[in-house]
Structures are given as C-alpha cells and as structure tokens.
PDB file of C-alpha atoms in Angstrom:
ATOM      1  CA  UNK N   1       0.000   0.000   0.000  1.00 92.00           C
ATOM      2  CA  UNK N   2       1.382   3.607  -1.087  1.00 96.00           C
ATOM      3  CA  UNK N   3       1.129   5.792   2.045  1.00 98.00           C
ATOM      4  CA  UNK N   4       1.259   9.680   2.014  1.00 98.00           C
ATOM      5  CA  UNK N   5       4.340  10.306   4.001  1.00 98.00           C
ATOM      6  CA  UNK N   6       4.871  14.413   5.558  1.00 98.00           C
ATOM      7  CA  UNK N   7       8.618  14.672   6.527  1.00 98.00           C
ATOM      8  CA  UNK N   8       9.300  17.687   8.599  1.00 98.00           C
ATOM      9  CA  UNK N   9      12.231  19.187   9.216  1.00 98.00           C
ATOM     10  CA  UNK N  10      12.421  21.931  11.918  1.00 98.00           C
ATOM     11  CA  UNK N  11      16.138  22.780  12.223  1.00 96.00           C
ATOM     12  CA  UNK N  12      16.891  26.426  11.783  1.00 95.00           C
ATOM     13  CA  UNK N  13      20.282  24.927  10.197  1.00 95.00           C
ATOM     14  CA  UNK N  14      20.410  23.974   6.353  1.00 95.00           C
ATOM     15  CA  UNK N  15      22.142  20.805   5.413  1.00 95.00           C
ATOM     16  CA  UNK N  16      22.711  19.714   9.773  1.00 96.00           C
ATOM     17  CA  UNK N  17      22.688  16.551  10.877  1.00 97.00           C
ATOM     18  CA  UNK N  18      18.708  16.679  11.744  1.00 97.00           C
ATOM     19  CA  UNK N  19      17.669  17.243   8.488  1.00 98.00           C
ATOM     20  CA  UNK N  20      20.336  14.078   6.994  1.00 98.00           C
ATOM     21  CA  UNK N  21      18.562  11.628   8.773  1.00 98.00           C
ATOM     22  CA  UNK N  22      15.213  13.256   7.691  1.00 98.00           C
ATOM     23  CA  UNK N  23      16.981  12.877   4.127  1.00 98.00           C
ATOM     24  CA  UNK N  24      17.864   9.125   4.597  1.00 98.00           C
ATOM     25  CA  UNK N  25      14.215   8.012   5.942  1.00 98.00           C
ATOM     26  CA  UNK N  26      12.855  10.128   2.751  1.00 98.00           C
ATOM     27  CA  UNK N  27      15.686   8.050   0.648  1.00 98.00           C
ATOM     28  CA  UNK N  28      14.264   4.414   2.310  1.00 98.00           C
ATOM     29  CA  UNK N  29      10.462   5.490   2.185  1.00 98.00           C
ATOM     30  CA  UNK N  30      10.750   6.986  -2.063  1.00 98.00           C
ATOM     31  CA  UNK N  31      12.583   3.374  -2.350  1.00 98.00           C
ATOM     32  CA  UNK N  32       9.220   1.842  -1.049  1.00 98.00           C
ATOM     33  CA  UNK N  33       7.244   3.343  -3.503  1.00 98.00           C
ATOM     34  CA  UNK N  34       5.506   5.908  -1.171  1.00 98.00           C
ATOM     35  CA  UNK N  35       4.673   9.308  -1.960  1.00 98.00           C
ATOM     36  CA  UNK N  36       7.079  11.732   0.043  1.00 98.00           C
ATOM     37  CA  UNK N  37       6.983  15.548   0.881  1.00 98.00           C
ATOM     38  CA  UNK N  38       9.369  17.351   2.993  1.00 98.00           C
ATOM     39  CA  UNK N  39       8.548  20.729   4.748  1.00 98.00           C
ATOM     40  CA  UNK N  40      11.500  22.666   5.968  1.00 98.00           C
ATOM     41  CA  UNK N  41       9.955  25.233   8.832  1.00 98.00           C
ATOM     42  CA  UNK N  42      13.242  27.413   8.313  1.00 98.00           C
ATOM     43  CA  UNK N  43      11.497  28.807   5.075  1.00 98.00           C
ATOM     44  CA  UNK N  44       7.553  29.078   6.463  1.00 98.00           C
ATOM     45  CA  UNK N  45       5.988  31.924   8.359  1.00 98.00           C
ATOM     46  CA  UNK N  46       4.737  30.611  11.516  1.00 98.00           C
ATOM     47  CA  UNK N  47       3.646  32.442  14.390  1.00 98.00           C
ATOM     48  CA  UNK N  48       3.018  31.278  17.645  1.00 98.00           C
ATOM     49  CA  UNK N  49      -0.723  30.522  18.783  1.00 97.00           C
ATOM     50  CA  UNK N  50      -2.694  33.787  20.820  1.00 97.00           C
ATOM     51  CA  UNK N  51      -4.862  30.951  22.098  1.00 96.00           C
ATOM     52  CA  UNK N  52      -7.942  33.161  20.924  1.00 97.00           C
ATOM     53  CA  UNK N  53      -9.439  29.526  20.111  1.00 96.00           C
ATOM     54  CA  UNK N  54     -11.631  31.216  17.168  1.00 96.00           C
ATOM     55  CA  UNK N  55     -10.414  27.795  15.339  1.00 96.00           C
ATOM     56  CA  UNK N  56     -12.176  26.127  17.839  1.00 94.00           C
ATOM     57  CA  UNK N  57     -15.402  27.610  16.991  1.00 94.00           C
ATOM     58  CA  UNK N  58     -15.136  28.308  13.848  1.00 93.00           C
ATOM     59  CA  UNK N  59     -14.575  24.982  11.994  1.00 91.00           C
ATOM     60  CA  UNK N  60     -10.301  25.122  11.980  1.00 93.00           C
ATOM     61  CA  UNK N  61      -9.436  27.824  10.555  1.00 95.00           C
ATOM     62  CA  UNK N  62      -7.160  30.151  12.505  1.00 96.00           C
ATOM     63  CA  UNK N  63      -7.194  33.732  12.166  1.00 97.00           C
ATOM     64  CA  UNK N  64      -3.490  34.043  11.745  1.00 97.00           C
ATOM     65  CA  UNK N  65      -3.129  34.270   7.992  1.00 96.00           C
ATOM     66  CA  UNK N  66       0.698  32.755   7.254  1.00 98.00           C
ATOM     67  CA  UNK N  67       1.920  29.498   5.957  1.00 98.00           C
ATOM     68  CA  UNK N  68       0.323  27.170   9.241  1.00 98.00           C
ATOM     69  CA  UNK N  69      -2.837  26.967   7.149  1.00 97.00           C
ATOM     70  CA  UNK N  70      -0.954  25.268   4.188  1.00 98.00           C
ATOM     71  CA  UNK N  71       1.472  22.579   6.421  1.00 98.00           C
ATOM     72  CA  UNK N  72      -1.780  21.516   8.694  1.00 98.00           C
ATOM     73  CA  UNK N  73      -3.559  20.388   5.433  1.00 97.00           C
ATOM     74  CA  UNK N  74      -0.323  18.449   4.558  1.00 98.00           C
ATOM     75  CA  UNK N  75      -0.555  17.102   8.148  1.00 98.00           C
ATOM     76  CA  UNK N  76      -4.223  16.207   7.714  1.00 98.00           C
ATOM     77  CA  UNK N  77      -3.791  14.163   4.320  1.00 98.00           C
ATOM     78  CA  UNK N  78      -0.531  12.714   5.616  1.00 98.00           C
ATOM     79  CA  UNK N  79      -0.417   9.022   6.664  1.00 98.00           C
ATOM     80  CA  UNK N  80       3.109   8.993   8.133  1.00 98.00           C
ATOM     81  CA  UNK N  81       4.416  11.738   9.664  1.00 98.00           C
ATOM     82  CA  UNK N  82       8.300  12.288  10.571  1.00 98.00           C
ATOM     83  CA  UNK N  83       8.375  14.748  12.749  1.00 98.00           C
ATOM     84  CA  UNK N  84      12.384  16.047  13.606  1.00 98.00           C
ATOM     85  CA  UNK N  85      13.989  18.252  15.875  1.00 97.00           C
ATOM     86  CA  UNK N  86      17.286  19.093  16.886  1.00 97.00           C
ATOM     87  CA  UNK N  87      17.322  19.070  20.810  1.00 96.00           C
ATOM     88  CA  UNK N  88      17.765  22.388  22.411  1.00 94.00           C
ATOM     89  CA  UNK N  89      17.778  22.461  26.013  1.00 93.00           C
ATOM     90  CA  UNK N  90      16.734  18.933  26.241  1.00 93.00           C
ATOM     91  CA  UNK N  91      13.281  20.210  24.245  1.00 95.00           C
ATOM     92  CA  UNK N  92      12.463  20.510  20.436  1.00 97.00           C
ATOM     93  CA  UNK N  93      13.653  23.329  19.033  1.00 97.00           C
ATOM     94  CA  UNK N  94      11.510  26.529  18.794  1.00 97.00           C
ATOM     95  CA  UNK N  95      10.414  26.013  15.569  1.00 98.00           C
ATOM     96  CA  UNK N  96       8.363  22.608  15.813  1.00 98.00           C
ATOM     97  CA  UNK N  97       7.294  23.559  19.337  1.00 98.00           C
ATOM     98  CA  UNK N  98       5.654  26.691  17.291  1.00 98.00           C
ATOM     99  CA  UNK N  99       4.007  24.430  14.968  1.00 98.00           C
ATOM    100  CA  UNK N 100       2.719  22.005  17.009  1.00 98.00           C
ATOM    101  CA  UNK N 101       0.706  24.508  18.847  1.00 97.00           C
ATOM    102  CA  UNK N 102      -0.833  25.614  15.747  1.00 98.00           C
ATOM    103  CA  UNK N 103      -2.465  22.338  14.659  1.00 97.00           C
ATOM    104  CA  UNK N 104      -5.219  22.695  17.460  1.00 96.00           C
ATOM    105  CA  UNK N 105      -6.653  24.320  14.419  1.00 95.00           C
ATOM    106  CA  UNK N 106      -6.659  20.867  12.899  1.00 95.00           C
ATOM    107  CA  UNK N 107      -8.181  18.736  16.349  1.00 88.00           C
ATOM    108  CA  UNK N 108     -10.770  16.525  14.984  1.00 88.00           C
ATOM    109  CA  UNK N 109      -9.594  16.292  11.490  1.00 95.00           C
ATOM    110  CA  UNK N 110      -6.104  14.888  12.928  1.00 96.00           C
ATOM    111  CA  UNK N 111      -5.840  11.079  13.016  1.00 97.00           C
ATOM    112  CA  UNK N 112      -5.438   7.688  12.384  1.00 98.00           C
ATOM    113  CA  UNK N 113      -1.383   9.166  11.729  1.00 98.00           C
ATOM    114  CA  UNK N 114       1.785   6.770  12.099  1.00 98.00           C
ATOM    115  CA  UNK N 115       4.422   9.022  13.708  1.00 98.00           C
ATOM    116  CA  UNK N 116       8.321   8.736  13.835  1.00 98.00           C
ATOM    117  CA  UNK N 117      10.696  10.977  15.352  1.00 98.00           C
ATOM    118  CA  UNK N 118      13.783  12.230  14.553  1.00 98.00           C
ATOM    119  CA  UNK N 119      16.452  14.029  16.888  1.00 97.00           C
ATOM    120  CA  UNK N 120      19.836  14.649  17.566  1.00 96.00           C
ATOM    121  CA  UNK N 121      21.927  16.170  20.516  1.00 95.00           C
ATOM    122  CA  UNK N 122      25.466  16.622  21.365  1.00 92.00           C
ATOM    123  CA  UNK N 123      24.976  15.601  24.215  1.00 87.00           C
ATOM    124  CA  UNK N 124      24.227  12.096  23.284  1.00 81.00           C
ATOM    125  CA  UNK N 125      21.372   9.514  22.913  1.00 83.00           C
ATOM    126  CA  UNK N 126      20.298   9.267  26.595  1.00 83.00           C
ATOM    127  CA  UNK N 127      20.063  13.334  26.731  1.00 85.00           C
ATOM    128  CA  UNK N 128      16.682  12.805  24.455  1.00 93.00           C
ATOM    129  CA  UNK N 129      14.652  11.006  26.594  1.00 92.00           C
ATOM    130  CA  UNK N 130      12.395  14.405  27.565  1.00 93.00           C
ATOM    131  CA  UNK N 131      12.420  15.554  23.976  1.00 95.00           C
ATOM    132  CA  UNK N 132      11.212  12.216  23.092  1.00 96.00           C
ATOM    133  CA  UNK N 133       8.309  12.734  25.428  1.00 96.00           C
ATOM    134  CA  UNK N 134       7.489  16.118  23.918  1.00 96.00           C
ATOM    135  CA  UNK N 135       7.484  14.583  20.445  1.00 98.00           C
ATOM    136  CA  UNK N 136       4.923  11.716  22.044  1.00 98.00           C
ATOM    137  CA  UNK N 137       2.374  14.208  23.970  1.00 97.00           C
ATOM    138  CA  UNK N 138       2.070  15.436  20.631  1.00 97.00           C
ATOM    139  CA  UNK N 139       1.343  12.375  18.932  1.00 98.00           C
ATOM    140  CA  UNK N 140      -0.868  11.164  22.357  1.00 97.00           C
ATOM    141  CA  UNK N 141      -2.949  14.086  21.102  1.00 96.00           C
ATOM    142  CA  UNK N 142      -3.723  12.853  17.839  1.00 97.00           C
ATOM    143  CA  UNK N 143      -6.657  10.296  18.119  1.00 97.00           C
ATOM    144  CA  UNK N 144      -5.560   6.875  16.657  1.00 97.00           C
ATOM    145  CA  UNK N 145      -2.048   7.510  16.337  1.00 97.00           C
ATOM    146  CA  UNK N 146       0.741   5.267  17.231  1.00 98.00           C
ATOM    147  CA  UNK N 147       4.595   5.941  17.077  1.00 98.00           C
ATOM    148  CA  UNK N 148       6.265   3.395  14.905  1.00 98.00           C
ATOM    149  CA  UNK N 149       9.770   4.359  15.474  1.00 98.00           C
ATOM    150  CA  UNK N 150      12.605   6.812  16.841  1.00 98.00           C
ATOM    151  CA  UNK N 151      16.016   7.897  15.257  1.00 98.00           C
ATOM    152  CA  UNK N 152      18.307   9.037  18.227  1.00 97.00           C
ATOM    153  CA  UNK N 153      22.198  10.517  16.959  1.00 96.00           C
ATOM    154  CA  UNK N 154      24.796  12.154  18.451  1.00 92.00           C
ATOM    155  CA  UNK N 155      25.902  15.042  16.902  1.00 93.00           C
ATOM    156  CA  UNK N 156      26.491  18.353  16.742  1.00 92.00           C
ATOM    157  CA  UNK N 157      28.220  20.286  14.190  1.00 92.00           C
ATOM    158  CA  UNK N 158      27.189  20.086  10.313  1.00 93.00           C
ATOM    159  CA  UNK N 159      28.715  17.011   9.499  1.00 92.00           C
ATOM    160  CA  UNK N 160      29.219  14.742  12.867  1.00 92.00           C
ATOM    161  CA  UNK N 161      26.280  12.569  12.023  1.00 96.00           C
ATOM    162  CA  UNK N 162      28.493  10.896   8.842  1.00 96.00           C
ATOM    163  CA  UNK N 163      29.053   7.581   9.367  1.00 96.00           C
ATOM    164  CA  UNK N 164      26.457   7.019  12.414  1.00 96.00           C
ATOM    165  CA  UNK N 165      24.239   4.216  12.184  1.00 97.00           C
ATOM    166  CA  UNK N 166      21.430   6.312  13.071  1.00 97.00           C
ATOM    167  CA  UNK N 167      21.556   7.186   9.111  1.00 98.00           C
ATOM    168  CA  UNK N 168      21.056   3.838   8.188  1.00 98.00           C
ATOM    169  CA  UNK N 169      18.207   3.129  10.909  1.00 98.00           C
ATOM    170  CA  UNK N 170      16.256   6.079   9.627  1.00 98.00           C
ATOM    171  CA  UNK N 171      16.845   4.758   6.016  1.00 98.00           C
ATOM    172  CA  UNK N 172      15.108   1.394   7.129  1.00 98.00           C
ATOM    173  CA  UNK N 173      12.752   2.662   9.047  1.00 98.00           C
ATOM    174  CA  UNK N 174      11.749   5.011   6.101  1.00 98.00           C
ATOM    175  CA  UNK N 175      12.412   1.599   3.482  1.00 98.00           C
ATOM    176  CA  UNK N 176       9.590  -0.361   6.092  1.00 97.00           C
ATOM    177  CA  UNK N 177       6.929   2.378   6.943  1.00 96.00           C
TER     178      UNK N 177
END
C-alpha cells in the first residue's frame, strides 16, 4: 500500500545533521514506492498561537493568515508523519514547538497518523529522553495515532552525524513504513 508520508524538518540549520537523517528516511520510504513531501519550517511563516481559540469555533481555521494553514492540510492528508527536531535544552527546538501549537486548528480532522521521530543532541542519545516525550504528547494528542519508530544521533556540528548508524536506521525505518 502507497502511504502519504509528511517529513518535517524543523532545524533552523540547512544541510545539519537533523535534516540528513530526515533525508535518509525520505531516501528508504521513495525506495518503497511511497509518496514523500518534505517541509523545511526554516522557510515558512509561523507564528506562535494567541490561544484566541476562534479555530475552535469556527470549523479550523485560525485567524493568523501565514503558511500554518498550508502545512496543517499536509498534516491532515498525511499518513506517516516524521516529525524532527534538533534538541535544544533537552526540548524541540523553537520552531516545531511553534508548529505544534498551531495544529489545534486541525483537532478533529487529525488522526489515524503513524508518527516517527527524529532528533539529535550533542549531548548524546540518553540526553533525548524528555524531547522524546514532547514529540509523544504530541502524537498522544492525535486520536488513533501510534509511534512506529525513533532515530536518536549524536551530533552536533554540520557534518558529525556521517558515518552514524542512526543514518542507516532512519533509512530502514523510512524503506519499512
């Protein structure tokens, strides 16, 4: 079966170490024969929920007018979602933490989503363990949903993730979604 599979990459940093795993799981999961987008939130317009919850009330839409409206329908259609983050203060970064708030436009219409998660830290695998947990409330929120897998690196400046296996775990796990 050909699934609709949403990578997104939140790393501020072009070509990092996040966003080459991202590029390995999209490598495995184009292999597979499924149909792959990647959205980079570097180059979107995203601003932070007022919580106003007009979307609430209003049928989804959110009365911030920038380029949220256009990712959450890409989040909607999506059956797999890869969600990445490099880990900043043991969190996701600013960026996905921005854009996870803004899909409570999208409660209701979210679901039935297979999620995997993507991080790395310099300060190793075992420093991820709370990020992981933000990346699961998230997907806890999303009726239906289970997490099928997790890509955990060390690494920290452009270029330290060559030659970790986590590049050839997110390639399988993007080969077998």
């Amino acid at each position: 079966m050909v699934k609709n599979v949403l990578a997104i990459v939140s790393s501020p940093r072009r070509g990092g170490n996040t966003e080459a795993l991202v590029d390995r799981f999209t490598e495995g999961a184009k292999e597979a024969g499924h149909e792959v987008e990647t959205v980079f939130l570097r180059d979107k317009k995203i601003a932070p929920c007022i919580a106003c919850e007009a979307c609430l009330r209003n049928g989804g839409t959110c009365v911030q007018k920038d380029d949220m409206a256009e990712i959450l329908k890409k989040i909607i259609a999506a059956d797999v979602i890869v969600l990445s983050s490099p880990v900043y203060y043991y969190s996701v970064c600013g960026q996905l933490k921005v854009m996870i708030d803004r899909t409570l436009a999208g409660q209701g219409k979210m679901k039935n989503k297979e999620f995997y998660f993507i991080t790395t830290a310099a300060d190793g695998v075992e420093a991820q363990e709370r990020t992981m947990n933000d990346l699961q409330g998230f997907a806890d929120c999303v009726p239906g949903s289970v997490v099928k897998g997790e890509v955990r690196a060390s690494a920290f400046h452009v270029g330290d993730i060559k030659g970790n296996p986590a590049l050839e775990k997110a390639y399988q796990y993007g080969r077998n979604c």
